[in-house]
Amino acid sequence: GGIITQTPKFLIGQEGQKLTLKCQQNFNHDTMYWYRQDSGKGLRLIYYSITENDLQKGDLSEGYDASREKKSSFSLTVTSAQKNEMAVFLCASSIGDRVAEQYFGPGTRLTVL
Amino acid sequence: QQNVQQSPESLIVPEGARTSLNCTFSDSASQYFWWYRQHSGKAPKALMSIFSNGEKEEGRFTIHLNKASLHFSLHIRDSQPSDSALYLCAVKRTNTGKLTFGDGTVLTVKP
């Protein structure tokens, strides 16, 4: 088995601030994802990375940057946090980008004051 | 762009009931269909998947897929309080890594 670790668990920032969320996985999976989940809602894809050094935009990439530093880690940057932006950011990984199940981390809850 | 809709938004059923959750999608080229379950405060976890028309059963859970109707569903037999969670359907095409999720159905099973 494996595990996905997301840091920090809670992130509080100021409006306009640049904020970085980190994700590590030890599944040895090729593909990693960042999703945003607003309260009680579904997941919207922000960025994904099929392999190390690859980066693909999702449906919600505006206002975010991502970086796949190595196979096991994938970071997400909120380039300018918006006031009242409250959501949980979920990192996931899968063996490939085709039919494989995605495994999710516990999430980072973001609050912007 | 894929549009995935779930119904109902929320559902309360008594313990032991049969529960049905629905998902419709807009892209007829969709090939892979998933149900994920997310207990409150926890990470989503894959429950079941189906890749061809028809039915697939795993324990108390059954998926039905009808690609022509752009519809698939999850049925839970003998619902348990531990089944109370947010259920998310998700759809994917073959030539992209994107998995598109619906907004979910909140299921509450009353003891």
PDB file of C-alpha atoms in Angstrom:
ATOM      1  CA  GLY A   1       0.000   0.000   0.000  1.00  0.00           C
ATOM      2  CA  GLY A   2       0.930   3.628  -0.141  1.00  0.00           C
ATOM      3  CA  ILE A   3      -0.010   7.002   1.180  1.00  0.00           C
ATOM      4  CA  ILE A   4      -0.473  10.553  -0.024  1.00  0.00           C
ATOM      5  CA  THR A   5       0.653  13.319   2.316  1.00  0.00           C
ATOM      6  CA  GLN A   6      -0.525  16.898   1.922  1.00  0.00           C
ATOM      7  CA  THR A   7       0.987  19.854   3.772  1.00  0.00           C
ATOM      8  CA  PRO A   8      -0.138  21.954   5.424  1.00  0.00           C
ATOM      9  CA  LYS A   9      -3.448  20.530   6.630  1.00  0.00           C
ATOM     10  CA  PHE A  10      -4.830  24.032   7.232  1.00  0.00           C
ATOM     11  CA  LEU A  11      -3.621  27.165   5.442  1.00  0.00           C
ATOM     12  CA  ILE A  12      -4.704  30.681   6.328  1.00  0.00           C
ATOM     13  CA  GLY A  13      -3.570  33.541   4.135  1.00  0.00           C
ATOM     14  CA  GLN A  14      -4.214  37.184   3.367  1.00  0.00           C
ATOM     15  CA  GLU A  15      -5.898  38.499   0.244  1.00  0.00           C
ATOM     16  CA  GLY A  16      -3.377  38.882  -2.570  1.00  0.00           C
ATOM     17  CA  GLN A  17      -0.861  36.584  -0.925  1.00  0.00           C
ATOM     18  CA  LYS A  18       0.945  33.856  -2.831  1.00  0.00           C
ATOM     19  CA  LEU A  19       0.398  30.493  -1.149  1.00  0.00           C
ATOM     20  CA  THR A  20       1.928  27.084  -1.825  1.00  0.00           C
ATOM     21  CA  LEU A  21       0.448  23.670  -1.112  1.00  0.00           C
ATOM     22  CA  LYS A  22       2.541  20.505  -1.230  1.00  0.00           C
ATOM     23  CA  CYS A  23       1.773  16.878  -1.994  1.00  0.00           C
ATOM     24  CA  GLN A  24       3.931  13.769  -1.665  1.00  0.00           C
ATOM     25  CA  GLN A  25       3.039  10.182  -2.687  1.00  0.00           C
ATOM     26  CA  ASN A  26       4.881   6.912  -2.099  1.00  0.00           C
ATOM     27  CA  PHE A  27       2.799   4.745  -4.436  1.00  0.00           C
ATOM     28  CA  ASN A  28       5.427   5.291  -7.171  1.00  0.00           C
ATOM     29  CA  HIS A  29       2.544   6.478  -9.379  1.00  0.00           C
ATOM     30  CA  ASP A  30       3.300   8.302 -12.619  1.00  0.00           C
ATOM     31  CA  THR A  31       0.310  10.651 -12.676  1.00  0.00           C
ATOM     32  CA  MET A  32      -0.612  13.247 -10.084  1.00  0.00           C
ATOM     33  CA  TYR A  33      -3.550  15.664  -9.828  1.00  0.00           C
ATOM     34  CA  TRP A  34      -4.718  18.752  -7.976  1.00  0.00           C
ATOM     35  CA  TYR A  35      -8.447  19.280  -7.404  1.00  0.00           C
ATOM     36  CA  ARG A  36     -10.434  21.960  -5.673  1.00  0.00           C
ATOM     37  CA  GLN A  37     -13.545  21.002  -3.686  1.00  0.00           C
ATOM     38  CA  ASP A  38     -15.888  23.736  -2.542  1.00  0.00           C
ATOM     39  CA  SER A  39     -18.024  22.960   0.492  1.00  0.00           C
ATOM     40  CA  GLY A  40     -20.127  19.837  -0.065  1.00  0.00           C
ATOM     41  CA  LYS A  41     -19.532  19.954  -3.829  1.00  0.00           C
ATOM     42  CA  GLY A  42     -17.775  17.916  -6.456  1.00  0.00           C
ATOM     43  CA  LEU A  43     -14.121  18.065  -7.457  1.00  0.00           C
ATOM     44  CA  ARG A  44     -12.808  20.408 -10.129  1.00  0.00           C
ATOM     45  CA  LEU A  45      -9.481  19.668 -11.764  1.00  0.00           C
ATOM     46  CA  ILE A  46      -6.889  22.419 -11.486  1.00  0.00           C
ATOM     47  CA  TYR A  47      -3.703  20.808 -12.879  1.00  0.00           C
ATOM     48  CA  TYR A  48      -2.409  17.335 -13.536  1.00  0.00           C
ATOM     49  CA  SER A  49       0.933  15.830 -14.448  1.00  0.00           C
ATOM     50  CA  ILE A  50       1.148  12.590 -16.442  1.00  0.00           C
ATOM     51  CA  THR A  51       4.837  12.023 -15.699  1.00  0.00           C
ATOM     52  CA  GLU A  52       7.701  13.875 -14.095  1.00  0.00           C
ATOM     53  CA  ASN A  53       8.369  17.147 -15.986  1.00  0.00           C
ATOM     54  CA  ASP A  54       4.880  17.132 -17.523  1.00  0.00           C
ATOM     55  CA  LEU A  55       2.176  19.677 -16.665  1.00  0.00           C
ATOM     56  CA  GLN A  56      -1.389  19.839 -18.013  1.00  0.00           C
ATOM     57  CA  LYS A  57      -4.053  22.448 -17.290  1.00  0.00           C
ATOM     58  CA  GLY A  58      -7.385  21.362 -15.925  1.00  0.00           C
ATOM     59  CA  ASP A  59     -10.705  23.193 -16.062  1.00  0.00           C
ATOM     60  CA  LEU A  60      -9.864  25.578 -13.200  1.00  0.00           C
ATOM     61  CA  SER A  61      -6.209  26.508 -13.783  1.00  0.00           C
ATOM     62  CA  GLU A  62      -6.616  30.305 -13.862  1.00  0.00           C
ATOM     63  CA  GLY A  63      -5.146  31.799 -10.701  1.00  0.00           C
ATOM     64  CA  TYR A  64      -2.987  28.750 -10.000  1.00  0.00           C
ATOM     65  CA  ASP A  65       0.460  27.447 -10.924  1.00  0.00           C
ATOM     66  CA  ALA A  66       1.772  23.926 -10.428  1.00  0.00           C
ATOM     67  CA  SER A  67       5.149  22.241 -10.329  1.00  0.00           C
ATOM     68  CA  ARG A  68       6.104  18.555 -10.554  1.00  0.00           C
ATOM     69  CA  GLU A  69       9.472  18.648  -8.827  1.00  0.00           C
ATOM     70  CA  LYS A  70      10.017  14.904  -8.997  1.00  0.00           C
ATOM     71  CA  LYS A  71       7.962  11.775  -9.503  1.00  0.00           C
ATOM     72  CA  SER A  72       6.805  11.663  -5.900  1.00  0.00           C
ATOM     73  CA  SER A  73       5.920  15.330  -5.380  1.00  0.00           C
ATOM     74  CA  PHE A  74       3.530  17.850  -6.910  1.00  0.00           C
ATOM     75  CA  SER A  75       3.063  21.418  -5.655  1.00  0.00           C
ATOM     76  CA  LEU A  76       0.257  23.881  -6.237  1.00  0.00           C
ATOM     77  CA  THR A  77       0.612  27.664  -5.901  1.00  0.00           C
ATOM     78  CA  VAL A  78      -2.292  30.046  -5.454  1.00  0.00           C
ATOM     79  CA  THR A  79      -0.807  33.052  -7.241  1.00  0.00           C
ATOM     80  CA  SER A  80      -2.988  35.712  -5.560  1.00  0.00           C
ATOM     81  CA  ALA A  81      -5.388  34.466  -2.920  1.00  0.00           C
ATOM     82  CA  GLN A  82      -8.904  35.860  -3.111  1.00  0.00           C
ATOM     83  CA  LYS A  83     -10.832  37.035  -0.044  1.00  0.00           C
ATOM     84  CA  ASN A  84     -13.500  34.592   1.113  1.00  0.00           C
ATOM     85  CA  GLU A  85     -11.910  31.841  -0.932  1.00  0.00           C
ATOM     86  CA  MET A  86     -12.613  28.826   1.183  1.00  0.00           C
ATOM     87  CA  ALA A  87     -12.095  25.375  -0.264  1.00  0.00           C
ATOM     88  CA  VAL A  88     -10.363  22.074   0.267  1.00  0.00           C
ATOM     89  CA  PHE A  89      -7.559  21.289  -2.154  1.00  0.00           C
ATOM     90  CA  LEU A  90      -7.141  17.594  -2.817  1.00  0.00           C
ATOM     91  CA  CYS A  91      -4.092  15.925  -4.310  1.00  0.00           C
ATOM     92  CA  ALA A  92      -4.437  12.551  -6.019  1.00  0.00           C
ATOM     93  CA  SER A  93      -2.272  10.075  -7.883  1.00  0.00           C
ATOM     94  CA  SER A  94      -2.774   7.115 -10.218  1.00  0.00           C
ATOM     95  CA  ILE A  95      -0.623   4.523 -11.969  1.00  0.00           C
ATOM     96  CA  GLY A  96      -1.375   6.012 -15.380  1.00  0.00           C
ATOM     97  CA  ASP A  97      -3.726   8.586 -16.834  1.00  0.00           C
ATOM     98  CA  ARG A  98      -6.091   6.166 -18.564  1.00  0.00           C
ATOM     99  CA  VAL A  99      -8.243   3.774 -16.573  1.00  0.00           C
ATOM    100  CA  ALA A 100      -6.481   3.590 -13.255  1.00  0.00           C
ATOM    101  CA  GLU A 101      -8.166   4.435  -9.980  1.00  0.00           C
ATOM    102  CA  GLN A 102      -7.145   7.748  -8.429  1.00  0.00           C
ATOM    103  CA  TYR A 103      -5.996   7.729  -4.797  1.00  0.00           C
ATOM    104  CA  PHE A 104      -6.597  10.887  -2.822  1.00  0.00           C
ATOM    105  CA  GLY A 105      -4.781  12.653  -0.014  1.00  0.00           C
ATOM    106  CA  PRO A 106      -6.570  14.085   3.030  1.00  0.00           C
ATOM    107  CA  GLY A 107      -6.630  17.636   1.658  1.00  0.00           C
ATOM    108  CA  THR A 108      -5.501  21.143   2.572  1.00  0.00           C
ATOM    109  CA  ARG A 109      -8.227  23.470   3.805  1.00  0.00           C
ATOM    110  CA  LEU A 110      -7.604  27.044   2.646  1.00  0.00           C
ATOM    111  CA  THR A 111      -9.038  30.141   4.289  1.00  0.00           C
ATOM    112  CA  VAL A 112      -8.345  33.630   2.948  1.00  0.00           C
ATOM    113  CA  LEU A 113      -8.945  36.570   5.272  1.00  0.00           C
TER     114      LEU A 113
ATOM    115  CA  GLN B   1     -16.672  20.210 -22.483  1.00  0.00           C
ATOM    116  CA  GLN B   2     -17.995  17.332 -20.406  1.00  0.00           C
ATOM    117  CA  ASN B   3     -21.003  18.096 -18.210  1.00  0.00           C
ATOM    118  CA  VAL B   4     -21.760  15.607 -15.435  1.00  0.00           C
ATOM    119  CA  GLN B   5     -24.957  15.942 -13.415  1.00  0.00           C
ATOM    120  CA  GLN B   6     -26.024  13.939 -10.371  1.00  0.00           C
ATOM    121  CA  SER B   7     -29.433  13.393  -8.846  1.00  0.00           C
ATOM    122  CA  PRO B   8     -30.806  13.674  -6.310  1.00  0.00           C
ATOM    123  CA  GLU B   9     -28.682  16.276  -4.489  1.00  0.00           C
ATOM    124  CA  SER B  10     -29.452  14.600  -1.179  1.00  0.00           C
ATOM    125  CA  LEU B  11     -31.273  11.533  -0.002  1.00  0.00           C
ATOM    126  CA  ILE B  12     -32.370  10.194   3.383  1.00  0.00           C
ATOM    127  CA  VAL B  13     -33.272   6.506   3.605  1.00  0.00           C
ATOM    128  CA  PRO B  14     -33.957   4.084   6.472  1.00  0.00           C
ATOM    129  CA  GLU B  15     -31.483   1.354   7.317  1.00  0.00           C
ATOM    130  CA  GLY B  16     -32.070  -1.695   5.146  1.00  0.00           C
ATOM    131  CA  ALA B  17     -33.524   0.255   2.207  1.00  0.00           C
ATOM    132  CA  ARG B  18     -32.425  -0.001  -1.413  1.00  0.00           C
ATOM    133  CA  THR B  19     -30.859   3.270  -2.566  1.00  0.00           C
ATOM    134  CA  SER B  20     -30.444   4.514  -6.126  1.00  0.00           C
ATOM    135  CA  LEU B  21     -28.128   7.324  -7.191  1.00  0.00           C
ATOM    136  CA  ASN B  22     -28.063   8.729 -10.723  1.00  0.00           C
ATOM    137  CA  CYS B  23     -25.470  10.314 -12.982  1.00  0.00           C
ATOM    138  CA  THR B  24     -25.862  11.744 -16.478  1.00  0.00           C
ATOM    139  CA  PHE B  25     -23.036  12.864 -18.751  1.00  0.00           C
ATOM    140  CA  SER B  26     -22.919  14.878 -21.967  1.00  0.00           C
ATOM    141  CA  ASP B  27     -19.957  13.482 -23.942  1.00  0.00           C
ATOM    142  CA  SER B  28     -20.966  10.393 -25.927  1.00  0.00           C
ATOM    143  CA  ALA B  29     -17.284   9.498 -26.394  1.00  0.00           C
ATOM    144  CA  SER B  30     -16.891   8.843 -22.652  1.00  0.00           C
ATOM    145  CA  GLN B  31     -15.416   5.445 -21.966  1.00  0.00           C
ATOM    146  CA  TYR B  32     -14.759   5.073 -18.232  1.00  0.00           C
ATOM    147  CA  PHE B  33     -17.208   5.563 -15.407  1.00  0.00           C
ATOM    148  CA  TRP B  34     -16.515   5.676 -11.687  1.00  0.00           C
ATOM    149  CA  TRP B  35     -18.296   6.091  -8.382  1.00  0.00           C
ATOM    150  CA  TYR B  36     -16.298   7.587  -5.519  1.00  0.00           C
ATOM    151  CA  ARG B  37     -17.427   7.816  -1.908  1.00  0.00           C
ATOM    152  CA  GLN B  38     -16.356  10.512   0.517  1.00  0.00           C
ATOM    153  CA  HIS B  39     -17.164  10.232   4.213  1.00  0.00           C
ATOM    154  CA  SER B  40     -17.386  13.522   6.071  1.00  0.00           C
ATOM    155  CA  GLY B  41     -13.959  15.089   6.562  1.00  0.00           C
ATOM    156  CA  LYS B  42     -12.202  12.287   4.692  1.00  0.00           C
ATOM    157  CA  ALA B  43     -10.601  11.825   1.292  1.00  0.00           C
ATOM    158  CA  PRO B  44     -12.699  10.502  -1.618  1.00  0.00           C
ATOM    159  CA  LYS B  45     -12.153   6.805  -2.246  1.00  0.00           C
ATOM    160  CA  ALA B  46     -13.019   4.831  -5.371  1.00  0.00           C
ATOM    161  CA  LEU B  47     -15.999   2.560  -4.847  1.00  0.00           C
ATOM    162  CA  MET B  48     -16.660   0.948  -8.227  1.00  0.00           C
ATOM    163  CA  SER B  49     -16.009   1.415 -11.915  1.00  0.00           C
ATOM    164  CA  ILE B  50     -17.557   0.170 -15.161  1.00  0.00           C
ATOM    165  CA  PHE B  51     -16.150   0.330 -18.674  1.00  0.00           C
ATOM    166  CA  SER B  52     -18.841  -1.283 -20.850  1.00  0.00           C
ATOM    167  CA  ASN B  53     -22.612  -1.174 -21.113  1.00  0.00           C
ATOM    168  CA  GLY B  54     -24.524  -3.290 -18.658  1.00  0.00           C
ATOM    169  CA  GLU B  55     -24.377  -4.083 -15.010  1.00  0.00           C
ATOM    170  CA  LYS B  56     -21.631  -4.864 -12.497  1.00  0.00           C
ATOM    171  CA  GLU B  57     -22.205  -6.080  -8.951  1.00  0.00           C
ATOM    172  CA  GLU B  58     -19.805  -6.034  -6.008  1.00  0.00           C
ATOM    173  CA  GLY B  59     -21.349  -7.072  -2.709  1.00  0.00           C
ATOM    174  CA  ARG B  60     -24.223  -4.726  -1.861  1.00  0.00           C
ATOM    175  CA  PHE B  61     -23.306  -2.306  -4.660  1.00  0.00           C
ATOM    176  CA  THR B  62     -24.386  -2.461  -8.319  1.00  0.00           C
ATOM    177  CA  ILE B  63     -23.542  -0.132 -11.203  1.00  0.00           C
ATOM    178  CA  HIS B  64     -25.730   0.155 -14.300  1.00  0.00           C
ATOM    179  CA  LEU B  65     -24.365   1.850 -17.425  1.00  0.00           C
ATOM    180  CA  ASN B  66     -26.379   2.861 -20.487  1.00  0.00           C
ATOM    181  CA  LYS B  67     -24.100   4.780 -22.854  1.00  0.00           C
ATOM    182  CA  ALA B  68     -26.869   5.416 -25.383  1.00  0.00           C
ATOM    183  CA  SER B  69     -28.862   7.220 -22.693  1.00  0.00           C
ATOM    184  CA  LEU B  70     -25.729   8.954 -21.367  1.00  0.00           C
ATOM    185  CA  HIS B  71     -26.643   7.619 -17.933  1.00  0.00           C
ATOM    186  CA  PHE B  72     -25.198   5.445 -15.223  1.00  0.00           C
ATOM    187  CA  SER B  73     -26.360   4.702 -11.723  1.00  0.00           C
ATOM    188  CA  LEU B  74     -25.291   3.204  -8.398  1.00  0.00           C
ATOM    189  CA  HIS B  75     -27.632   0.986  -6.409  1.00  0.00           C
ATOM    190  CA  ILE B  76     -27.029   0.066  -2.789  1.00  0.00           C
ATOM    191  CA  ARG B  77     -28.842  -2.937  -1.388  1.00  0.00           C
ATOM    192  CA  ASP B  78     -29.546  -3.131   2.374  1.00  0.00           C
ATOM    193  CA  SER B  79     -28.233   0.376   3.060  1.00  0.00           C
ATOM    194  CA  GLN B  80     -26.276   0.779   6.300  1.00  0.00           C
ATOM    195  CA  PRO B  81     -25.603   3.873   8.448  1.00  0.00           C
ATOM    196  CA  SER B  82     -21.928   3.481   7.501  1.00  0.00           C
ATOM    197  CA  ASP B  83     -22.962   4.119   3.875  1.00  0.00           C
ATOM    198  CA  SER B  84     -23.816   7.716   4.844  1.00  0.00           C
ATOM    199  CA  ALA B  85     -21.460   9.847   2.744  1.00  0.00           C
ATOM    200  CA  LEU B  86     -21.100  12.099  -0.302  1.00  0.00           C
ATOM    201  CA  TYR B  87     -21.244   9.962  -3.464  1.00  0.00           C
ATOM    202  CA  LEU B  88     -19.441  11.365  -6.498  1.00  0.00           C
ATOM    203  CA  CYS B  89     -19.753  10.039 -10.014  1.00  0.00           C
ATOM    204  CA  ALA B  90     -16.901  10.630 -12.455  1.00  0.00           C
ATOM    205  CA  VAL B  91     -16.466  10.186 -16.197  1.00  0.00           C
ATOM    206  CA  LYS B  92     -13.399   9.994 -18.454  1.00  0.00           C
ATOM    207  CA  ARG B  93     -12.610   9.832 -22.168  1.00  0.00           C
ATOM    208  CA  THR B  94      -9.866   7.534 -23.414  1.00  0.00           C
ATOM    209  CA  ASN B  95      -7.499  10.141 -24.828  1.00  0.00           C
ATOM    210  CA  THR B  96      -7.128  12.432 -21.874  1.00  0.00           C
ATOM    211  CA  GLY B  97      -6.188  12.171 -18.239  1.00  0.00           C
ATOM    212  CA  LYS B  98      -9.138  14.316 -17.193  1.00  0.00           C
ATOM    213  CA  LEU B  99     -11.708  12.790 -14.889  1.00  0.00           C
ATOM    214  CA  THR B 100     -14.822  14.972 -14.673  1.00  0.00           C
ATOM    215  CA  PHE B 101     -16.785  14.762 -11.437  1.00  0.00           C
ATOM    216  CA  GLY B 102     -20.406  15.520 -10.687  1.00  0.00           C
ATOM    217  CA  ASP B 103     -21.370  17.656  -7.687  1.00  0.00           C
ATOM    218  CA  GLY B 104     -22.362  14.632  -5.664  1.00  0.00           C
ATOM    219  CA  THR B 105     -25.306  13.158  -3.796  1.00  0.00           C
ATOM    220  CA  VAL B 106     -25.323  13.346  -0.004  1.00  0.00           C
ATOM    221  CA  LEU B 107     -26.718  10.067   1.318  1.00  0.00           C
ATOM    222  CA  THR B 108     -27.915   9.726   4.897  1.00  0.00           C
ATOM    223  CA  VAL B 109     -28.965   6.298   6.160  1.00  0.00           C
ATOM    224  CA  LYS B 110     -31.042   6.525   9.341  1.00  0.00           C
ATOM    225  CA  PRO B 111     -30.737   3.658  11.884  1.00  0.00           C
TER     226      PRO B 111
END
